[in-house]
């Protein structure tokens, strides 16, 4: 979906396809047919943006076979879909029964991460619509925080500088500009937007910026205005933003609140949980650790890294951090000029929701994704953007 900002520029809205498991190119093509096109039809649009997730094997197949890349581009056009952004955070296995810490490997100190992201950039340059010259790729925020020493930090910086050089060459060859965005996430080396300032300044290239994920922002109790002010002052570009909401528990000491939270503690994804104290941010790596141990004080609200559907609050007594999303969005695209032109709804946890909240089948999932996009569309038009055909 495209929107015209009052300054005349185009803002793109997509939804991320990492919600649909697929490791191969054939699987990606099936996604377009079985999921993405039905979402577009529910929205009554001739064109829908998708934030494509390509696992390692699918990316390799596309970058090594120009005819396969042309075939994917043709399939997108035939189904009324377009791609201006990729999710390059998960490397492979995102549809596995247990993902947890695996999603952070390989990290930016490992050569595989550089090669994978380079392949994604080459693929994206070939998928961009004819009238779009700029693409974006989100990636993990360097590494998970453990086992990340000075040697690995230096290797990661070198890899990002090499990536920037390759992106320069890619633009020279194709005329398409691709930028890559570190996505701060709780528990990682870059957990907050402020954590991103030093490594991105050290890389020192405007092709490498930040992805503001509003669920992660909220989970770390960051104020959107302060975070975006810090990025602007530091000259760090907001390459893209993922529109997502975290799980919020106002009174985690109450038994009924803990019972409600326990329904979201599931075995597939990490759900880092945070609270604020007088001494600063406190947290656990997963929600079950917060519920069963004493590591997390329960006298102040908790937030958990669980991407809940944007259009529907969790059942009381829990809520979502949708207000953080709306506040961030107002700053991202509500000013005289957008801070970013790429927005992506990223609720990948539909099938990890408590059983009574999970969509029952493809049609129900498409209904939910379409409802999220409709809410995002309304937020954008309320900010003065005009939806384009």
Coordinates of C-alpha atoms in Angstrom, one line a residue:
X1 CA 0.0 0.0 0.0
X2 CA 1.3 3.4 -0.9
X3 CA 0.5 6.8 0.7
X4 CA 1.3 10.3 -0.4
X5 CA 2.8 12.4 2.4
X6 CA 1.9 16.1 2.4
X7 CA 5.5 16.9 1.3
X8 CA 4.8 14.9 -1.9
X9 CA 6.9 11.9 -1.1
X10 CA 5.6 8.3 -1.1
X11 CA 5.3 6.2 2.1
X12 CA 5.1 2.5 1.7
X13 CA 3.1 0.2 4.0
X14 CA 3.6 -3.6 3.9
X15 CA 3.1 -6.6 6.1
X16 CA 6.0 -9.0 6.8
X17 CA 5.7 -12.5 5.4
X18 CA 7.8 -14.2 8.2
X19 CA 4.4 -15.0 9.7
X20 CA 4.1 -17.7 6.9
X21 CA 6.8 -20.4 7.2
X22 CA 8.8 -21.1 4.0
X23 CA 12.4 -22.0 3.6
X24 CA 12.5 -22.5 -0.2
X25 CA 11.6 -20.5 -3.3
X26 CA 8.7 -22.8 -4.0
X27 CA 7.4 -22.2 -0.5
X28 CA 7.7 -18.4 -1.1
X29 CA 5.7 -18.7 -4.3
X30 CA 3.0 -20.7 -2.5
X31 CA 2.9 -17.9 0.2
X32 CA 2.0 -15.4 -2.4
X33 CA -0.9 -17.5 -3.7
X34 CA -2.2 -18.9 -0.4
X35 CA -1.7 -15.9 1.9
X36 CA -0.6 -12.6 0.4
X37 CA -3.0 -12.3 -2.5
X38 CA -6.0 -13.2 -0.2
X39 CA -5.0 -10.4 2.2
X40 CA -4.9 -8.0 -0.7
X41 CA -8.3 -9.0 -1.9
X42 CA -9.8 -8.5 1.6
X43 CA -8.5 -5.0 1.6
X44 CA -10.0 -4.3 -1.8
X45 CA -6.7 -3.1 -3.2
X46 CA -5.2 -3.6 -6.6
X47 CA -1.7 -3.5 -5.1
X48 CA -0.4 -4.6 -1.7
X49 CA 3.1 -4.3 -0.3
X50 CA 4.7 -7.2 1.4
X51 CA 7.9 -7.2 3.5
X52 CA 9.3 -10.4 2.1
X53 CA 11.3 -12.9 4.3
X54 CA 13.6 -15.0 2.3
X55 CA 15.4 -17.8 4.2
X56 CA 19.0 -18.6 3.2
X57 CA 18.1 -21.3 0.7
X58 CA 15.5 -19.2 -1.0
X59 CA 17.9 -16.2 -1.2
X60 CA 20.7 -18.4 -2.7
X61 CA 18.3 -19.9 -5.3
X62 CA 17.3 -16.4 -6.4
X63 CA 20.7 -14.8 -6.5
X64 CA 22.2 -17.7 -8.4
X65 CA 19.5 -17.9 -11.0
X66 CA 18.4 -14.8 -12.9
X67 CA 15.4 -16.7 -14.4
X68 CA 14.2 -17.6 -11.0
X69 CA 14.4 -14.0 -9.9
X70 CA 12.4 -12.9 -13.0
X71 CA 9.9 -15.6 -12.2
X72 CA 9.4 -14.3 -8.6
X73 CA 9.0 -10.7 -9.9
X74 CA 6.5 -11.9 -12.4
X75 CA 4.5 -13.8 -9.7
X76 CA 4.4 -10.7 -7.6
X77 CA 3.1 -8.6 -10.4
X78 CA 0.5 -11.2 -11.4
X79 CA -0.9 -11.3 -7.8
X80 CA -0.9 -7.5 -7.3
X81 CA 2.0 -7.5 -4.9
X82 CA 5.1 -5.4 -4.6
X83 CA 8.3 -5.5 -2.5
X84 CA 10.3 -2.6 -1.4
X85 CA 11.6 -4.1 1.9
X86 CA 12.9 -7.4 3.1
X87 CA 13.1 -8.9 6.6
X88 CA 16.7 -10.1 6.8
X89 CA 16.7 -10.8 10.6
X90 CA 15.9 -14.6 10.6
X91 CA 18.5 -16.6 8.6
X92 CA 16.6 -19.9 8.5
X93 CA 14.3 -22.1 10.5
X94 CA 11.9 -19.4 11.6
X95 CA 9.0 -21.8 11.1
X96 CA 10.6 -24.4 13.4
X97 CA 8.8 -25.7 16.5
X98 CA 11.5 -24.0 18.6
X99 CA 13.2 -20.9 17.4
X100 CA 14.3 -19.1 20.7
X101 CA 18.0 -18.2 20.6
X102 CA 18.6 -19.7 17.2
X103 CA 17.2 -16.6 15.5
X104 CA 20.3 -14.7 16.4
X105 CA 22.7 -16.9 14.5
X106 CA 24.7 -16.4 12.4
X107 CA 25.4 -12.9 13.8
X108 CA 27.4 -10.0 12.3
X109 CA 30.7 -11.5 13.4
X110 CA 30.1 -14.5 11.3
X111 CA 30.9 -14.4 7.5
X112 CA 27.6 -16.1 6.7
X113 CA 25.6 -13.1 7.8
X114 CA 27.4 -10.8 5.5
X115 CA 27.0 -13.1 2.5
X116 CA 23.3 -13.7 3.3
X117 CA 22.6 -10.0 3.5
X118 CA 24.6 -9.2 0.3
X119 CA 22.5 -11.8 -1.5
X120 CA 19.3 -10.3 -0.1
X121 CA 20.4 -6.8 -1.4
X122 CA 21.0 -8.2 -4.9
X123 CA 17.6 -9.9 -4.9
X124 CA 15.8 -6.8 -3.7
X125 CA 17.4 -4.7 -6.4
X126 CA 15.8 -7.0 -8.9
X127 CA 12.4 -7.0 -7.2
X128 CA 11.9 -3.3 -6.7
X129 CA 9.0 -2.0 -8.8
X130 CA 10.0 0.0 -11.9
X131 CA 9.0 3.3 -10.3
X132 CA 10.8 2.7 -7.0
X133 CA 14.6 3.2 -6.7
X134 CA 15.1 2.7 -2.9
X135 CA 14.8 -0.6 -1.0
X136 CA 15.4 -1.5 2.6
X137 CA 16.5 -4.6 4.6
X138 CA 16.2 -5.1 8.3
X139 CA 18.7 -7.2 10.1
X140 CA 19.6 -8.4 13.6
X141 CA 21.3 -5.8 15.9
X142 CA 24.8 -7.2 15.7
X143 CA 24.4 -10.2 18.0
X144 CA 22.9 -11.7 21.1
X145 CA 24.7 -10.1 24.0
X146 CA 26.5 -13.2 25.3
X147 CA 29.8 -14.3 23.8
X148 CA 30.2 -10.9 22.1
X149 CA 33.7 -9.7 22.9
X150 CA 36.0 -7.0 21.4
X151 CA 37.2 -9.4 18.7
X152 CA 33.7 -10.2 17.5
X153 CA 32.7 -6.6 17.8
X154 CA 35.6 -5.6 15.5
X155 CA 34.6 -8.4 13.0
X156 CA 31.0 -7.1 13.0
X157 CA 32.1 -3.5 12.3
X158 CA 34.3 -4.7 9.4
X159 CA 31.5 -6.8 8.0
X160 CA 29.1 -3.8 8.0
X161 CA 31.6 -1.6 6.3
X162 CA 32.2 -4.2 3.7
X163 CA 28.4 -4.5 3.2
X164 CA 28.1 -0.7 2.7
X165 CA 30.8 -0.8 0.0
X166 CA 29.0 -3.6 -1.7
X167 CA 25.7 -1.6 -1.6
X168 CA 27.5 1.3 -3.2
X169 CA 28.7 -1.0 -6.0
X170 CA 25.1 -2.4 -6.3
X171 CA 23.7 1.0 -6.9
X172 CA 26.4 1.8 -9.5
X173 CA 25.4 -1.5 -11.4
X174 CA 21.6 -1.4 -11.1
X175 CA 20.7 2.2 -10.3
X176 CA 18.8 0.9 -7.2
X177 CA 19.7 2.1 -3.7
X178 CA 19.4 -0.5 -1.0
X179 CA 20.0 0.3 2.7
X180 CA 20.3 -2.0 5.7
X181 CA 18.9 -1.4 9.1
X182 CA 20.0 -2.8 12.5
X183 CA 16.8 -3.7 14.5
X184 CA 17.3 -3.1 18.2
X185 CA 15.9 -5.9 20.3
X186 CA 15.8 -6.7 24.0
X187 CA 18.7 -9.0 25.0
X188 CA 20.9 -8.2 22.1
X189 CA 24.1 -6.2 21.9
X190 CA 22.0 -3.3 20.5
X191 CA 18.9 -3.5 22.8
X192 CA 17.7 0.1 22.5
X193 CA 18.0 2.9 19.9
X194 CA 20.6 4.6 22.2
X195 CA 22.7 1.4 22.1
X196 CA 22.7 1.7 18.3
X197 CA 24.3 5.1 18.2
X198 CA 27.9 4.1 18.9
X199 CA 28.2 1.1 16.5
X200 CA 26.4 2.9 13.7
X201 CA 28.5 6.0 14.1
X202 CA 31.6 3.8 14.0
X203 CA 30.5 2.2 10.7
X204 CA 29.9 5.8 9.5
X205 CA 27.9 5.1 6.3
X206 CA 24.4 6.3 5.5
X207 CA 23.6 3.0 3.8
X208 CA 23.6 1.4 7.3
X209 CA 20.9 2.8 9.7
X210 CA 18.3 1.6 12.1
X211 CA 14.9 -0.2 12.0
X212 CA 12.6 1.1 14.7
X213 CA 10.4 -1.8 15.8
X214 CA 7.7 -0.3 18.0
X215 CA 7.2 -3.6 20.0
X216 CA 10.9 -3.7 20.9
X217 CA 10.9 0.1 21.6
X218 CA 8.0 -0.4 24.0
X219 CA 9.3 -3.6 25.6
X220 CA 12.5 -1.6 26.6
X221 CA 10.2 1.2 27.9
X222 CA 11.8 3.7 25.5
X223 CA 10.0 7.0 24.9
X224 CA 9.5 7.2 21.1
X225 CA 10.1 11.0 21.0
X226 CA 13.3 10.8 23.0
X227 CA 14.5 7.8 20.9
X228 CA 13.8 9.5 17.6
X229 CA 15.3 12.8 18.8
X230 CA 18.5 10.9 19.7
X231 CA 18.7 9.3 16.3
X232 CA 18.1 12.6 14.5
X233 CA 20.8 14.4 16.5
X234 CA 23.3 11.6 15.8
X235 CA 22.5 11.7 12.1
X236 CA 21.5 8.0 12.1
X237 CA 18.9 7.3 9.4
X238 CA 15.7 5.5 10.2
X239 CA 15.8 3.1 7.2
X240 CA 12.5 1.4 8.1
X241 CA 10.0 0.9 10.9
X242 CA 8.2 -2.2 11.9
X243 CA 4.7 -1.5 13.3
X244 CA 4.2 -3.9 16.2
X245 CA 2.8 -4.0 19.7
X246 CA 4.1 -5.7 22.9
X247 CA 2.2 -7.3 25.7
X248 CA 1.6 -5.0 28.7
X249 CA 0.8 -6.1 32.3
X250 CA 0.0 -3.1 34.5
X251 CA -0.1 -5.1 37.8
X252 CA 2.1 -8.2 37.5
X253 CA 1.9 -8.9 41.2
X254 CA -1.8 -9.9 40.9
X255 CA -2.5 -13.7 40.6
X256 CA -5.0 -13.2 37.8
X257 CA -2.5 -11.1 35.8
X258 CA 0.2 -13.8 36.2
X259 CA -2.3 -16.4 35.0
X260 CA -3.1 -14.3 32.0
X261 CA 0.6 -13.8 31.2
X262 CA 1.3 -17.5 31.6
X263 CA -0.9 -18.2 28.6
X264 CA 1.5 -16.3 26.4
X265 CA 4.6 -18.2 27.7
X266 CA 5.1 -20.7 24.8
X267 CA 8.0 -22.8 23.6
X268 CA 8.6 -21.4 20.1
X269 CA 9.9 -17.8 20.4
X270 CA 11.8 -15.8 23.1
X271 CA 9.6 -13.3 24.9
X272 CA 12.0 -11.1 26.7
X273 CA 10.3 -9.4 29.6
X274 CA 11.2 -6.0 31.1
X275 CA 10.2 -3.6 33.9
X276 CA 11.6 -0.3 35.1
X277 CA 13.0 0.3 38.6
X278 CA 14.7 3.1 40.4
X279 CA 18.0 1.5 39.4
X280 CA 17.0 1.3 35.7
X281 CA 15.7 -1.4 33.4
X282 CA 15.4 -5.0 34.7
X283 CA 14.6 -8.0 32.6
X284 CA 14.6 -11.7 31.9
X285 CA 15.3 -13.5 28.6
X286 CA 11.9 -15.1 28.5
X287 CA 8.5 -14.7 30.0
X288 CA 8.4 -18.0 31.9
X289 CA 11.6 -16.9 33.7
X290 CA 9.8 -13.8 34.8
X291 CA 6.8 -15.7 36.0
X292 CA 8.6 -18.5 37.9
X293 CA 11.6 -16.7 39.4
X294 CA 12.4 -13.6 41.4
X295 CA 14.6 -12.0 38.9
X296 CA 12.0 -9.4 37.9
X297 CA 10.4 -7.1 40.5
X298 CA 6.6 -7.1 40.2
X299 CA 5.8 -3.7 41.8
X300 CA 5.9 -1.9 38.4
X301 CA 4.4 -2.8 35.0
X302 CA 5.9 -5.5 32.9
X303 CA 6.2 -5.6 29.1
X304 CA 6.9 -8.8 27.2
X305 CA 8.4 -9.1 23.6
X306 CA 5.3 -10.8 22.2
X307 CA 4.0 -9.3 18.9
X308 CA 0.3 -9.1 19.6
X309 CA -2.2 -8.3 16.9
X310 CA -2.5 -4.5 16.4
X311 CA -6.2 -4.3 16.0
X312 CA -7.3 -6.4 19.0
X313 CA -6.1 -6.0 22.6
X314 CA -5.3 -9.1 24.5
X315 CA -8.0 -10.3 26.9
X316 CA -8.2 -8.3 30.2
X317 CA -6.4 -7.8 32.5
X318 CA -3.6 -7.6 29.8
X319 CA -3.3 -4.8 27.2
X320 CA -1.0 -4.0 24.4
X321 CA 1.5 -1.1 23.7
X322 CA -0.4 0.2 20.7
X323 CA -0.2 3.7 22.2
X324 CA 3.6 3.5 21.8
X325 CA 3.1 2.6 18.2
X326 CA 0.8 5.5 17.5
X327 CA 3.1 7.9 19.2
X328 CA 6.1 6.7 17.3
X329 CA 4.2 6.8 14.0
X330 CA 3.2 10.4 14.6
X331 CA 6.9 11.3 14.8
X332 CA 8.0 9.0 12.0
X333 CA 5.6 10.2 9.3
X334 CA 3.4 12.9 10.9
X335 CA 5.9 15.8 10.6
X336 CA 6.8 18.1 7.7
X337 CA 8.9 15.3 6.2
X338 CA 8.9 11.5 6.9
X339 CA 11.8 10.2 9.0
X340 CA 11.3 6.9 7.0
X341 CA 9.4 5.9 3.9
X342 CA 9.2 2.2 4.7
X343 CA 6.6 0.8 7.2
X344 CA 6.0 -2.8 7.9
X345 CA 3.4 -4.5 10.1
X346 CA 5.2 -7.4 11.7
X347 CA 3.0 -9.7 13.8
X348 CA 4.7 -13.0 13.2
X349 CA 3.3 -14.7 16.4
X350 CA -0.3 -15.4 15.3
X351 CA 0.2 -19.2 15.7
X352 CA 2.0 -18.7 19.0
X353 CA -0.9 -16.9 20.6
X354 CA -2.9 -18.7 23.3
X355 CA -5.1 -21.4 21.7
X356 CA -8.3 -19.4 22.0
X357 CA -6.8 -16.4 20.2
X358 CA -5.2 -18.2 17.3
X359 CA -6.7 -17.9 13.9
X360 CA -8.4 -21.2 12.8
X361 CA -7.1 -21.7 9.3
X362 CA -5.8 -19.6 6.4
X363 CA -9.0 -17.5 6.0
X364 CA -9.0 -16.4 9.6
X365 CA -5.3 -15.5 9.4
X366 CA -5.9 -13.4 6.3
X367 CA -8.8 -11.7 8.0
X368 CA -6.5 -10.8 10.9
X369 CA -3.6 -9.5 8.8
X370 CA -6.0 -7.4 6.7
X371 CA -7.5 -6.0 9.9
X372 CA -4.1 -5.0 11.1
X373 CA -3.3 -3.3 7.8
X374 CA -6.6 -1.5 7.8
X375 CA -5.8 -0.1 11.3
X376 CA -2.4 1.0 10.1
X377 CA -4.0 2.6 7.0
X378 CA -6.4 4.6 9.2
X379 CA -3.5 5.8 11.5
X380 CA -1.7 7.0 8.4
X381 CA -4.6 8.8 6.9
X382 CA -5.4 10.4 10.3
X383 CA -1.9 11.9 10.2
X384 CA -2.7 13.5 6.9
X385 CA -1.3 11.0 4.4
X386 CA -3.4 10.1 1.4
X387 CA -3.8 6.5 0.3
X388 CA -2.8 6.0 -3.3
X389 CA -4.4 3.5 -5.8

